[in-house]
CSV table of C-alpha atoms in Angstrom, one decimal:
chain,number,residue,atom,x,y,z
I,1,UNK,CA,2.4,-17.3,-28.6
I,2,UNK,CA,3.3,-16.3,-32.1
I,3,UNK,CA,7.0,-16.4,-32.4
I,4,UNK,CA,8.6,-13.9,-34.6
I,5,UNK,CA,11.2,-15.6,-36.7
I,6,UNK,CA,15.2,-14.7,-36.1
I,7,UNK,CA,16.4,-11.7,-34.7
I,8,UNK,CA,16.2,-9.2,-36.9
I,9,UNK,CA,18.9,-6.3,-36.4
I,10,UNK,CA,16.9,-3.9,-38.8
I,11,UNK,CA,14.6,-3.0,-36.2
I,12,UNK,CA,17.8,-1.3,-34.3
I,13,UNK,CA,19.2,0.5,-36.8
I,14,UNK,CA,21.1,3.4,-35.3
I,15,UNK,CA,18.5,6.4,-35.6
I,16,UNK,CA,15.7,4.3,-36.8
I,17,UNK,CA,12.3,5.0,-35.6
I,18,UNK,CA,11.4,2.3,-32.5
I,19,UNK,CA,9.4,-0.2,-34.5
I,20,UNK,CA,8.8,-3.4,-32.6
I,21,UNK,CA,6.4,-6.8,-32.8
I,22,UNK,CA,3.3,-6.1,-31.7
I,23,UNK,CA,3.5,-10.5,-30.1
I,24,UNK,CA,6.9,-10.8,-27.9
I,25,UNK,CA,6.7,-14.7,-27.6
I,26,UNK,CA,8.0,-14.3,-24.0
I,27,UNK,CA,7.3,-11.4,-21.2
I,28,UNK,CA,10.1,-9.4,-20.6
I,29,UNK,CA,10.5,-7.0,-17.0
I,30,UNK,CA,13.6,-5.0,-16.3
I,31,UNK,CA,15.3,-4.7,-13.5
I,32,UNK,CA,17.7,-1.3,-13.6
I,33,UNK,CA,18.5,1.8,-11.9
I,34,UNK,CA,15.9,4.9,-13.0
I,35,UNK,CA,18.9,7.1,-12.9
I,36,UNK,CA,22.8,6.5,-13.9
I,37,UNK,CA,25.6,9.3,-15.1
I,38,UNK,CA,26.8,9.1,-17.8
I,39,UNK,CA,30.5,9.1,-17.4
I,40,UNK,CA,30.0,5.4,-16.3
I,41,UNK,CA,29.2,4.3,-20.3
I,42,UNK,CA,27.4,1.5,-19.0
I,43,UNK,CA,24.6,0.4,-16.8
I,44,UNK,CA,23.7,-3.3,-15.1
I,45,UNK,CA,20.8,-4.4,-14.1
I,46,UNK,CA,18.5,-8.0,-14.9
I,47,UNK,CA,15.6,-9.1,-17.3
I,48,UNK,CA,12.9,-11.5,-16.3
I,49,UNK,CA,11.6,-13.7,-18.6
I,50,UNK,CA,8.5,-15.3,-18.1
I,51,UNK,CA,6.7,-17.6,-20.8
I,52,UNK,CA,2.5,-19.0,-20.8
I,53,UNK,CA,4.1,-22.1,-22.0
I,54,UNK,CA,7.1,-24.4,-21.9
I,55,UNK,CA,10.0,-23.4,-23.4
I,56,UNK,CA,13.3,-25.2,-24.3
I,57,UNK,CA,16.3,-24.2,-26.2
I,58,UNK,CA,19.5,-22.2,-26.4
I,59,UNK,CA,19.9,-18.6,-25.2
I,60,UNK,CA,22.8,-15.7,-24.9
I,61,UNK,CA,24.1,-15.7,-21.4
I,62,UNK,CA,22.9,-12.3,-21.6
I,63,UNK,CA,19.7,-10.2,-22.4
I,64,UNK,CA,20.6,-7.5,-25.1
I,65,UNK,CA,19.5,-3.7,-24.0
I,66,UNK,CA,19.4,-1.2,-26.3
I,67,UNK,CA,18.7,2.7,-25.8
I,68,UNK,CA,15.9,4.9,-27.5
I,69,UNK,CA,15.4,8.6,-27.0
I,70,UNK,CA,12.4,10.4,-28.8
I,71,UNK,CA,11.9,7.1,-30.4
I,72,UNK,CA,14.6,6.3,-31.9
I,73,UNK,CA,17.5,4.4,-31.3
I,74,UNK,CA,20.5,5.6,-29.7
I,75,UNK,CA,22.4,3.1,-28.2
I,76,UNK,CA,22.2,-0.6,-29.6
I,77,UNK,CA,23.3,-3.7,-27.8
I,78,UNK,CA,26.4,-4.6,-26.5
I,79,UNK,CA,27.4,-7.4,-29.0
I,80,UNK,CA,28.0,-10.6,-26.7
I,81,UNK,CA,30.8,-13.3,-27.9
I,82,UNK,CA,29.5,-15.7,-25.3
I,83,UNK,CA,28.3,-19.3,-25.5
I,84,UNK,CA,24.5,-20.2,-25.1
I,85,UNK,CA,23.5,-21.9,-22.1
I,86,UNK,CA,20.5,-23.7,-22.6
I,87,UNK,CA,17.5,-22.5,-21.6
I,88,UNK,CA,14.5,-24.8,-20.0
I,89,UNK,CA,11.2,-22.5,-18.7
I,90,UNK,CA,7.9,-24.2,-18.0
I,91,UNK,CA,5.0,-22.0,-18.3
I,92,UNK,CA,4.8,-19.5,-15.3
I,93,UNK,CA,8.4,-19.9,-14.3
I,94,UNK,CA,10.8,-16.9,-14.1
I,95,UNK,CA,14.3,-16.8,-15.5
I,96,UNK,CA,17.0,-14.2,-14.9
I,97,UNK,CA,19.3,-13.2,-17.1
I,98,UNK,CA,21.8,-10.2,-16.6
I,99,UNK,CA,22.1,-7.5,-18.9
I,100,UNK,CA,24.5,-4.5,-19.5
I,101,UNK,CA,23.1,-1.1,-21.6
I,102,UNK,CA,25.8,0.9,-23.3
I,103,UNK,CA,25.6,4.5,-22.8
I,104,UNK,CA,27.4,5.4,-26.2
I,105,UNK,CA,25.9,6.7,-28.8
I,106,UNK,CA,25.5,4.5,-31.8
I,107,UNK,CA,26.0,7.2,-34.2
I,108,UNK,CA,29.5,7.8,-35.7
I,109,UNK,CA,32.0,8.8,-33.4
I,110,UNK,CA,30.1,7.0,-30.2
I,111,UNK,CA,31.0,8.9,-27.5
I,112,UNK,CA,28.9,9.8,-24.6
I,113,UNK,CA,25.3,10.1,-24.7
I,114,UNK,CA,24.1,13.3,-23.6
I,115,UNK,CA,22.3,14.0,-20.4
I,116,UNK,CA,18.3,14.0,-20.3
I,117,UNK,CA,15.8,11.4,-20.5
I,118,UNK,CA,16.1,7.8,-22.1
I,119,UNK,CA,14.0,4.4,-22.5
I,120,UNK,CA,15.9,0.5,-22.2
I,121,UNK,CA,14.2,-1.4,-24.1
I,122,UNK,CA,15.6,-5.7,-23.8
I,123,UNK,CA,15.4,-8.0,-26.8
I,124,UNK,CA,16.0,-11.9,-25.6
I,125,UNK,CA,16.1,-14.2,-28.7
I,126,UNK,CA,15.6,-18.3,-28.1
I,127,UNK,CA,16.7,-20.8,-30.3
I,128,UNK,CA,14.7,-23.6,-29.6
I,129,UNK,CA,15.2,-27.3,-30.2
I,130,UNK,CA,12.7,-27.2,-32.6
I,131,UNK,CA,11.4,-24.7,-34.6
I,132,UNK,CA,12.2,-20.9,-35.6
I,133,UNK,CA,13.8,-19.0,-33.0
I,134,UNK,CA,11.8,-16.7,-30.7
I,135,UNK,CA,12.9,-13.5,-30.4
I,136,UNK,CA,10.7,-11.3,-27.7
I,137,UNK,CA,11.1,-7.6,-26.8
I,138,UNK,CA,10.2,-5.4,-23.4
I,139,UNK,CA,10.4,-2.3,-22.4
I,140,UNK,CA,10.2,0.8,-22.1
I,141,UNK,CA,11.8,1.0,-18.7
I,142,UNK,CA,12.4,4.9,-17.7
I,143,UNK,CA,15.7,6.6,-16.9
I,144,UNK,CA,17.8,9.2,-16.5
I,145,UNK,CA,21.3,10.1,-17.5
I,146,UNK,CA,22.7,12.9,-15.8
């Protein structure tokens, strides 16, 4: 695994073009409906996180989900003012951790995004006990706004 050092926000720039590391230090699956209305300005679903190796630190209570159409992004994550928990995964095991995707558009304004076709993408970032924090990305993971 080749962590990528601290979690950097650039790479979710409202509008920017989807640009991700090409080495997520952990595997990340989503768990979330393929189709949600839009009215509801948010959807819940869980991210599993599987590592090849141990892992031990501190993580948000949370996976962050952010929204990309015609890649770019749209909708940015949720910004969490919760404590870590600390997070202890031996190679193969799974952990769960819940996560919420606005439906609002990050452009100015916010406001609904329209209907039509979208990708969630999750970003989990570990700080470990020792070391540079790990910050892994998965997706895409289909679906529709209606």
């Amino acid at each position: 695994m080749n962590p990528t050092p601290g979690a950097d926000d650039d790479l979710l720039g409202c509008g920017q073009p989807l640009r991700l590391p090409a080495d997520p230090a952990l595997s990340l699956d989503a768990r979330f409906p393929d189709t949600t209305s839009g009215t509801d300005q948010m959807v819940t679903g869980t991210v599993e996180v599987t590592s090849q190796r141990d892992v031990r630190g501190v993580v948000s209570q949370q996976a962050e989900m952010f929204l990309v159409r015609d890649d770019r992004v749209v909708g940015v994550p949720l910004a969490q003012d919760l404590l870590g928990v600390q997070f202890d995964l031996a190679a193969g095991e799974v952990e769960r951790l819940p996560a919420d995707a606005t439906l609002i558009s990050c452009e100015p304004g916010g406001g609904p995004v329209p209907p039509g076709e979208y990708e969630l993408y999750a970003r989990v970032v570990v700080a470990p006990d020792d070391g540079a924090a790990l910050v892994s990305f998965g997706g895409p993971w289909p679906i529709q706004v209606t």
